[in-house]
Amino acid sequence: MRLFHSVVLVGLLSLGSVGAAHWGYEEDNGPSTWGQDYPECNGMEQSPINIISKDTASVANALVIEYKADSQNIINNRHSVQVNFAKNNTITYSGQEYALVQLHFHTPAENTIDGKSYPLEMHLVHSSLDGKLLVIGVLFTEGEANTELQKIIEATPEQSGVVRDFEGLNPANILPNKLSYYAFSGSLTTPPCSQNVQWVVLGQTISASKSQIDSLHAIVHTNARNTQPLNGRKIQSAQ
């Protein structure tokens, strides 16, 4: 199990992995150019998206999260701040169990709800034993500071590419109290933009202080892909 997750981490799920070309968020290497070197970025089920709440189909809540303090290390990998986990944290979605591999941040947020954008989004990336991927998106609004988020900010290496030991983070403390969500099929939001990713965007936001949001933005800069066409995809909503 650990070997499987290590392979996944080095491959699809590592934002710092080396691909066919150096991609980024500038004009010459930004999202509009990714499809040149990563064909799947031109796919029909890409993320992020704009969620139109009135067009979603209501379903029973099928998400169970069982997180604990399981972090291993943290890296500033040029594209984001990423915390890696020991894969003992699990969630269950629609009867399928997934292990938490890593979390990272985008400023501003990538997914939008009813056209509303947010200053920060956290992606919790999970994998199952049979290779399925699930990403939980958590949207932040400006407000009270978050203690666990502050731990991440203070532990982040200033120099990109540096990995630092970082134990004791419990991602449950960076989640809203209510786990309502929007669910849809999508992709990774960074190259190689692999599809067949189950997305679960939490409907309730969580707060971070202006100082925390500014601190993360100062590290990762603007690292958000623009929203992608739905192309007929259906979005479910659960309370």
XYZ file of C-alpha atoms in Angstrom:
239
model
C 0.000 0.000 0.000
C 2.758 2.481 0.867
C 4.643 1.620 -2.326
C 1.533 2.278 -4.405
C 0.960 5.652 -2.811
C 4.619 6.606 -3.199
C 4.393 5.950 -6.929
C 1.254 8.049 -7.177
C 2.841 10.876 -5.234
C 5.902 11.011 -7.466
C 3.709 10.827 -10.562
C 0.308 12.378 -11.033
C -0.168 13.950 -7.643
C 3.118 15.779 -7.226
C 2.805 19.401 -8.281
C 6.573 19.585 -8.326
C 7.057 16.756 -10.823
C 8.969 17.372 -14.023
C 6.872 17.071 -17.188
C 7.380 17.537 -20.906
C 7.928 21.259 -20.400
C 8.171 23.755 -17.569
C 4.623 24.909 -16.999
C 3.500 27.754 -14.820
C 1.065 30.636 -14.629
C 2.841 33.320 -16.620
C 1.757 34.399 -20.101
C 4.345 32.257 -21.876
C 3.752 29.056 -19.868
C 0.316 29.541 -18.317
C -2.912 27.527 -18.567
C -3.668 28.598 -22.139
C -0.423 26.926 -23.264
C -0.587 23.695 -21.252
C -2.429 21.746 -23.939
C 0.534 22.066 -26.280
C 2.645 19.718 -24.168
C -0.056 18.012 -22.117
C -2.862 16.966 -24.510
C -5.210 15.893 -21.728
C -5.434 19.554 -20.671
C -7.651 19.915 -23.754
C -10.022 17.187 -22.527
C -13.780 17.407 -22.151
C -13.882 16.935 -18.352
C -11.440 19.484 -17.044
C -11.264 21.301 -13.709
C -11.843 23.746 -12.114
C -15.430 24.692 -12.909
C -18.087 27.231 -12.034
C -20.726 25.433 -9.979
C -24.253 26.707 -10.656
C -26.095 25.643 -7.523
C -29.630 25.761 -8.985
C -28.624 23.298 -11.702
C -27.319 20.618 -9.349
C -29.058 17.329 -8.538
C -29.697 16.730 -4.841
C -28.368 13.418 -3.466
C -27.780 11.858 -0.055
C -24.510 12.805 1.611
C -21.995 10.025 0.907
C -18.863 11.561 2.424
C -17.205 10.362 5.630
C -13.909 11.952 6.690
C -11.634 10.381 9.303
C -8.558 12.586 9.519
C -5.943 12.707 12.253
C -2.484 14.210 12.750
C -0.631 12.349 9.995
C 1.549 14.853 8.145
C 5.116 13.955 7.184
C 6.751 16.889 5.403
C 6.138 20.172 3.620
C 7.593 21.554 0.398
C 7.543 24.807 -1.528
C 7.588 23.250 -4.988
C 7.462 26.398 -7.177
C 3.778 25.871 -7.980
C 2.292 25.675 -4.473
C 2.843 24.889 -0.820
C 2.338 21.136 -0.448
C 2.002 19.054 2.718
C 2.547 15.313 2.265
C 0.909 12.688 4.471
C 1.722 9.171 5.662
C -1.432 7.815 3.964
C -3.075 6.670 7.181
C -5.754 9.361 6.920
C -8.790 7.982 5.130
C -12.105 9.145 3.789
C -14.997 7.164 2.360
C -17.018 8.455 -0.557
C -19.903 6.447 -2.015
C -18.546 3.318 -0.329
C -15.015 3.738 -1.781
C -12.123 4.303 0.627
C -9.376 6.781 -0.245
C -6.148 7.721 1.548
C -5.010 11.323 1.851
C -1.761 11.775 -0.065
C -1.200 15.525 0.047
C -2.792 18.935 0.327
C -1.855 22.165 -1.410
C -3.171 25.685 -2.019
C -4.259 27.970 -4.835
C -4.519 31.759 -4.620
C -7.000 32.850 -5.716
C -9.354 29.865 -5.496
C -9.908 27.887 -8.695
C -13.487 26.597 -8.381
C -16.260 29.172 -8.195
C -19.863 28.875 -6.982
C -22.558 30.777 -8.876
C -19.819 32.909 -10.376
C -18.451 33.930 -6.979
C -14.699 33.706 -6.595
C -12.767 33.225 -3.353
C -9.292 34.361 -2.288
C -7.926 30.921 -1.384
C -8.648 27.239 -2.015
C -7.154 24.121 -0.446
C -7.071 20.856 -2.376
C -6.873 17.600 -0.413
C -5.727 14.934 -2.866
C -6.646 11.297 -2.191
C -6.035 7.973 -3.903
C -7.612 4.544 -3.590
C -5.864 1.203 -3.763
C -7.196 0.661 -7.274
C -5.784 3.959 -8.517
C -8.838 6.196 -8.384
C -8.309 9.832 -7.450
C -10.524 12.108 -5.356
C -9.910 15.761 -4.570
C -11.726 17.679 -1.853
C -11.805 21.421 -2.487
C -12.129 23.789 0.474
C -12.907 27.440 -0.238
C -11.740 30.209 2.110
C -13.209 33.589 2.905
C -11.414 36.410 4.690
C -12.197 36.444 8.393
C -10.790 34.893 11.561
C -7.356 33.285 11.478
C -7.039 29.501 11.319
C -4.551 27.975 13.762
C -3.664 24.914 11.673
C -3.266 27.024 8.543
C -0.834 29.235 10.442
C 1.288 26.171 11.236
C 1.593 25.502 7.506
C 2.539 29.086 6.725
C 5.222 29.182 9.415
C 6.678 25.811 8.356
C 6.859 26.538 4.612
C 10.453 26.748 3.325
C 11.244 30.110 1.727
C 13.345 28.450 -0.966
C 11.537 26.391 -3.606
C 12.426 22.719 -3.832
C 13.288 22.419 -0.159
C 11.549 19.640 1.775
C 11.161 20.107 5.528
C 9.938 17.608 8.123
C 6.470 18.628 9.231
C 4.621 16.337 11.607
C 1.516 16.752 13.714
C -0.802 18.559 11.289
C -4.426 17.422 11.480
C -6.255 18.537 8.313
C -9.595 18.023 10.070
C -8.883 21.327 11.775
C -8.843 23.129 8.422
C -12.334 21.956 7.456
C -15.737 23.585 7.959
C -18.081 22.127 10.551
C -20.634 21.067 7.953
C -19.587 18.719 5.164
C -22.175 19.668 2.560
C -20.677 19.469 -0.926
C -20.913 19.603 -4.696
C -19.634 16.534 -6.544
C -18.621 16.128 -10.174
C -16.198 14.336 -12.460
C -13.175 16.392 -13.444
C -9.412 16.505 -13.701
C -6.273 17.595 -11.929
C -6.046 21.383 -12.277
C -2.341 21.267 -13.118
C -0.447 19.378 -15.857
C -0.841 16.647 -16.899
C -4.534 17.533 -16.221
C -5.401 13.845 -15.805
C -9.145 13.212 -16.000
C -11.455 10.730 -14.243
C -10.878 12.551 -10.962
C -13.768 12.610 -8.499
C -14.235 16.150 -7.194
C -15.943 17.056 -3.929
C -16.091 20.819 -3.377
C -17.349 21.642 0.104
C -20.309 23.991 0.118
C -19.457 25.673 3.411
C -16.430 27.944 3.413
C -13.821 28.322 6.123
C -12.163 31.525 7.233
C -8.552 32.634 7.094
C -7.218 36.024 8.105
C -6.154 38.576 5.516
C -2.610 38.181 6.809
C -2.711 34.394 6.270
C -4.141 34.726 2.756
C -1.573 37.387 1.878
C 1.244 35.240 3.301
C 0.289 32.256 1.166
C -0.108 34.432 -1.917
C 3.336 35.896 -1.318
C 4.757 32.362 -1.424
C 2.796 30.804 -4.314
C 1.780 34.005 -6.155
C -1.182 33.684 -8.518
C -1.480 29.955 -9.235
C -5.087 29.422 -10.318
C -6.276 27.854 -13.550
C -9.322 29.486 -15.143
C -12.654 27.666 -14.933
C -13.325 25.099 -17.656
C -16.486 24.291 -19.670
C -18.862 21.744 -18.164
C -19.454 20.048 -21.532
C -22.658 18.441 -20.324
C -21.346 17.185 -17.010
C -23.862 16.829 -14.187
C -23.146 18.205 -10.721
C -24.561 16.638 -7.585
C -25.183 18.475 -4.317
C -25.489 17.000 -0.846
C -26.333 18.511 2.528
